[in-house]
CSV table of C-alpha atoms in Angstrom, one decimal:
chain,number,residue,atom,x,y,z
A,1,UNK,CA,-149.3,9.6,34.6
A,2,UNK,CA,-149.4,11.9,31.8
A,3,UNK,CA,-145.5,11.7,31.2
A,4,UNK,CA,-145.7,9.9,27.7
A,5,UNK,CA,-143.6,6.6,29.7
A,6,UNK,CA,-144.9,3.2,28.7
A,7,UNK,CA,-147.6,1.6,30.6
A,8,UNK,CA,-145.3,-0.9,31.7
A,9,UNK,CA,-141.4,-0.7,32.7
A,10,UNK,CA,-139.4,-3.6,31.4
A,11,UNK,CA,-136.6,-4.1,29.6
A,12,UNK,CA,-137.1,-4.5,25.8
A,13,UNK,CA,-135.0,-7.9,25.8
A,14,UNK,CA,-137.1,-9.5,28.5
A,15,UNK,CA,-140.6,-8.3,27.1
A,16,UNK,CA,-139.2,-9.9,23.7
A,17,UNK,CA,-138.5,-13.2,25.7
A,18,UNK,CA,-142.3,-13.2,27.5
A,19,UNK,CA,-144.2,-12.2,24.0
A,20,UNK,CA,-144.4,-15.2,21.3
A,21,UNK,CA,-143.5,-15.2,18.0
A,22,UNK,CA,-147.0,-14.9,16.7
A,23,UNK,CA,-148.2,-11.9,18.0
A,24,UNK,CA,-144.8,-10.4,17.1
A,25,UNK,CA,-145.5,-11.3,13.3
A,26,UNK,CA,-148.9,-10.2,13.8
A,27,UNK,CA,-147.9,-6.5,14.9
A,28,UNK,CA,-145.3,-6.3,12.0
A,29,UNK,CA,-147.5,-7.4,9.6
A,30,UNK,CA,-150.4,-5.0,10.7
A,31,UNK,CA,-147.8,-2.2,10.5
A,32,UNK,CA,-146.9,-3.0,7.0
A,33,UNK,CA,-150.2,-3.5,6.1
A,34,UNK,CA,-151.2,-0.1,7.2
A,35,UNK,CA,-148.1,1.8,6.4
A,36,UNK,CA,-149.5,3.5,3.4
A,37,UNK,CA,-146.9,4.3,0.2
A,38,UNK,CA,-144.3,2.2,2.1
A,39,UNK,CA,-142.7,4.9,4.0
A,40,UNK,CA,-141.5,3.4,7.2
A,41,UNK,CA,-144.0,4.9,9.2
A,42,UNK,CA,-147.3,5.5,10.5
A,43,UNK,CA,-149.5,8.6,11.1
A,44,UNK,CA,-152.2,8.6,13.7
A,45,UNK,CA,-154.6,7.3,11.5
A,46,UNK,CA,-152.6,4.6,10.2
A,47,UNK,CA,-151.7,3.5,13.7
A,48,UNK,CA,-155.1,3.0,14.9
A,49,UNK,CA,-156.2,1.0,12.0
A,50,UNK,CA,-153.1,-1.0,13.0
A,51,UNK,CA,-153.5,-1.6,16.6
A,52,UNK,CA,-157.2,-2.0,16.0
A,53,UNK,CA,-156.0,-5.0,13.4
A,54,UNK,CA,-153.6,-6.4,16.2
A,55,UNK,CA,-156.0,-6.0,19.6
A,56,UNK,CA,-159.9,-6.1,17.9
A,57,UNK,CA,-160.2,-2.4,19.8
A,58,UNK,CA,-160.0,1.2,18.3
A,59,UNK,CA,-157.0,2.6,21.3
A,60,UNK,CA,-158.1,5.5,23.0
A,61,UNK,CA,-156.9,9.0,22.5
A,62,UNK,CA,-154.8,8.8,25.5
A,63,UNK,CA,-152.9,5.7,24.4
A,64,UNK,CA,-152.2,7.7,20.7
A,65,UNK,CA,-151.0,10.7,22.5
A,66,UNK,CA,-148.2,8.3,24.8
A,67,UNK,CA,-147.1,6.9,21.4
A,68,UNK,CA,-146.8,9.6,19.2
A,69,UNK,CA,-145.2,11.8,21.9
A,70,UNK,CA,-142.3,13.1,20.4
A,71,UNK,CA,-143.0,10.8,16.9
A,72,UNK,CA,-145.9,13.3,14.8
A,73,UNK,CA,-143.3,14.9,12.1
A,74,UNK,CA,-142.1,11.7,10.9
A,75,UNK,CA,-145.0,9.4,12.3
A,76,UNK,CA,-144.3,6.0,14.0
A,77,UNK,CA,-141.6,4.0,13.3
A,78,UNK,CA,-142.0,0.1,13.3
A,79,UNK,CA,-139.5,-0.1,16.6
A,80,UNK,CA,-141.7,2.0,18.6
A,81,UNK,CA,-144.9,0.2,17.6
A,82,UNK,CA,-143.6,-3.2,18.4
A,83,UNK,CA,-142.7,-2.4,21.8
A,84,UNK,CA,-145.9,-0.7,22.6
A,85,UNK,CA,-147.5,-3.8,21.0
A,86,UNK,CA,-145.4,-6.1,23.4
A,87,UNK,CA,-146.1,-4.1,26.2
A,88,UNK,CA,-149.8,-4.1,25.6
A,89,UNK,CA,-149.8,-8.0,24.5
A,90,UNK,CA,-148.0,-8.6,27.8
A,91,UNK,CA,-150.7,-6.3,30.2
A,92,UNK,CA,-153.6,-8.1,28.8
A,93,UNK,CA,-151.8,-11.3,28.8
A,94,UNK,CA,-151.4,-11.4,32.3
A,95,UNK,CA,-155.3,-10.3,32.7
A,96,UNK,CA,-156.7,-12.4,30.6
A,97,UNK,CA,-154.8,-15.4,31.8
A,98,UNK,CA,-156.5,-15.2,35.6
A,99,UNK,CA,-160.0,-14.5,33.6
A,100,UNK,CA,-159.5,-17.6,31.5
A,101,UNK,CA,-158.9,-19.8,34.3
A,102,UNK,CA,-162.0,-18.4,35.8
A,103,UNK,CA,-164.1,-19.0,33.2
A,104,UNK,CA,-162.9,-22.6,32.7
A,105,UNK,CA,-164.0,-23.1,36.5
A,106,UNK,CA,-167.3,-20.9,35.9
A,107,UNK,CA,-168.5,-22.3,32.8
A,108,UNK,CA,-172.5,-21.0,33.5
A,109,UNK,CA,-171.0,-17.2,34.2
A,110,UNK,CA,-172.6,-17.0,37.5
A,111,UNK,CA,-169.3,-14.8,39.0
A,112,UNK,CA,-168.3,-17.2,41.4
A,113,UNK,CA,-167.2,-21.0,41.2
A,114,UNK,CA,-169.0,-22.9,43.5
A,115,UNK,CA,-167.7,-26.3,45.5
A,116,UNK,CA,-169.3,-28.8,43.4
A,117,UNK,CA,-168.4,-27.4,40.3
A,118,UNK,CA,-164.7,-26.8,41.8
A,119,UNK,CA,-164.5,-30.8,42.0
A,120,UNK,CA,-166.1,-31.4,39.0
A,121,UNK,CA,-164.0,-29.4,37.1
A,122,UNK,CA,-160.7,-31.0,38.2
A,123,UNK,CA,-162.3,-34.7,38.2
A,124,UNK,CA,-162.4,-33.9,34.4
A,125,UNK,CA,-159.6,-32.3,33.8
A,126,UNK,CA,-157.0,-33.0,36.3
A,127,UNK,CA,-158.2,-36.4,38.0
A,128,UNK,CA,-154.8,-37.0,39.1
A,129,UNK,CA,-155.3,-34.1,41.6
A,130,UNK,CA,-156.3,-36.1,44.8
A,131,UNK,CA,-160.2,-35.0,45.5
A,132,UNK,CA,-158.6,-34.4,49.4
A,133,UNK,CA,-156.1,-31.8,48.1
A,134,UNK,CA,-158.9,-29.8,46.0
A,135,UNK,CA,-160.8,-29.4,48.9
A,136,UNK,CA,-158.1,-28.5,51.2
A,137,UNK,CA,-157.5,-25.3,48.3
A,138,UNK,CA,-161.1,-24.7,48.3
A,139,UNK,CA,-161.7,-24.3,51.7
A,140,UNK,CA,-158.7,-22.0,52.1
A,141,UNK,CA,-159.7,-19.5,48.9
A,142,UNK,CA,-163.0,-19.5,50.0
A,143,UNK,CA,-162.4,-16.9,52.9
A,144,UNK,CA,-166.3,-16.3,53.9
A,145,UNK,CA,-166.9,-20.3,54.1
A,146,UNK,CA,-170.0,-19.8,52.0
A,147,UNK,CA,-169.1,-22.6,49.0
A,148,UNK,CA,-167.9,-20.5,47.1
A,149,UNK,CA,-165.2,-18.9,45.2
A,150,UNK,CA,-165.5,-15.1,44.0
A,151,UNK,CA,-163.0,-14.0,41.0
A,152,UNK,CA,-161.3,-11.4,43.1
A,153,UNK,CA,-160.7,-14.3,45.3
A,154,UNK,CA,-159.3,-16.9,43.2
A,155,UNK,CA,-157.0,-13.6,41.3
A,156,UNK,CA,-155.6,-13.2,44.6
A,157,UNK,CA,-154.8,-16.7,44.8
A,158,UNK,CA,-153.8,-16.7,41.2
A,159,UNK,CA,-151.6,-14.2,40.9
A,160,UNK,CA,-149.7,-15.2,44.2
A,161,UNK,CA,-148.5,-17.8,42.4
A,162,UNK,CA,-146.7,-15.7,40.1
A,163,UNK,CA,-142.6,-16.7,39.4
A,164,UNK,CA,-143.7,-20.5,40.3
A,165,UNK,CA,-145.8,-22.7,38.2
A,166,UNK,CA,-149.7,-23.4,39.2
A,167,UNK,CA,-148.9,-26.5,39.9
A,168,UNK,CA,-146.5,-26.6,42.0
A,169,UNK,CA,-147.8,-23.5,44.5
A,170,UNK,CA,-151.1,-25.8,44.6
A,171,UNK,CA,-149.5,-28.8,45.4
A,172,UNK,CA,-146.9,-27.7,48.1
A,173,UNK,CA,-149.5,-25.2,49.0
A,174,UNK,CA,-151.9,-28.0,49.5
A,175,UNK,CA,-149.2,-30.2,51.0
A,176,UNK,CA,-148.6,-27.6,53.8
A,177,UNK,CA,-152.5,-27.4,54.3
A,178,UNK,CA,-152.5,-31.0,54.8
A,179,UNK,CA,-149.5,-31.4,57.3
A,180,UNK,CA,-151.0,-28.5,59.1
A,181,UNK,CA,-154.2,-30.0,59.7
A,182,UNK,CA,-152.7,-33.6,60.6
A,183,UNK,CA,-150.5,-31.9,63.3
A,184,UNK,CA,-154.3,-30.2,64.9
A,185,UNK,CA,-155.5,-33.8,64.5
């Protein structure tokens, strides 16, 4: 903490490959939009107008002070603030993705999905997904047995997932559940 590193350690070519095109254009264009007299850089209050254009929030002071360490007599190059934008787009990517999925389950923002709107949910959206198989995942997310899901409980199962698709992990996850329970039987 404190040492000025990036918030996250990866190698520029791989956070290139995770981090679209779009919000790539997005952070160059903020940065030309907000380089003032065309000068190949950007002062402190240049770059906050920027990364307030690219993420909707003003960065705190801490953030500033990891970017511009090193960078305040010539300001901020475009290189360095497409990396930190890259870097950020890729931490709150990764955050926002388990929220989303929430949400999608927890439409009414009660803070938990509940079993009938967990079957609901993927009767509508993904009906090929055996009614069975959704309850066999249900039952083992929902730890307590109450009927329902919490978020820190469906993140856990979420992000266990990561380096395999969603679907597959539920369906051989589900699969396993299944065999399991027809061995007991």
């Amino acid at each position: 903490q404190g040492s000025g590193a990036p918030p996250l350690q990866a190698e520029s070519s791989e956070l290139e490959r995770i981090v679209d095109g779009r919000k790539e254009r997005l952070s160059r264009e903020a940065f030309r939009d907000w380089d003032r007299g065309v000068k190949g850089s950007l002062t402190r209050h240049e770059a906050t107008c920027a990364l307030l254009e690219v993420f909707g929030v003003k960065p705190g002071q801490a953030e500033l002070d990891a970017l511009f360490l090193g960078a305040e007599e010539e300001g901020l190059r475009l290189a360095r603030f497409e990396r930190h934008c890259r870097e950020r787009h890729l931490l709150r990517d990764r955050g926002e993705e388990v929220r989303d999925a929430f949400k999608a389950f927890d439409a009414r923002g009660s803070g938990y999905i509940s079993r009938e709107r967990c079957l609901g949910t993927f009767a509508t959206h993904a009906g090929f997904v055996p009614r069975d198989v959704v309850e066999l995942v249900f039952e083992e997310i929902d730890i307590d047995g109450d009927g329902k899901i919490s978020f820190r409980d469906f993140a856990r199962v979420w992000n266990s997932a990561e380096g395999s698709t969603r679907v597959d992990l539920t369906e051989s996850y589900a699969l396993s559940l299944h065999e399991d329970r027809l061995r007991l039987a």
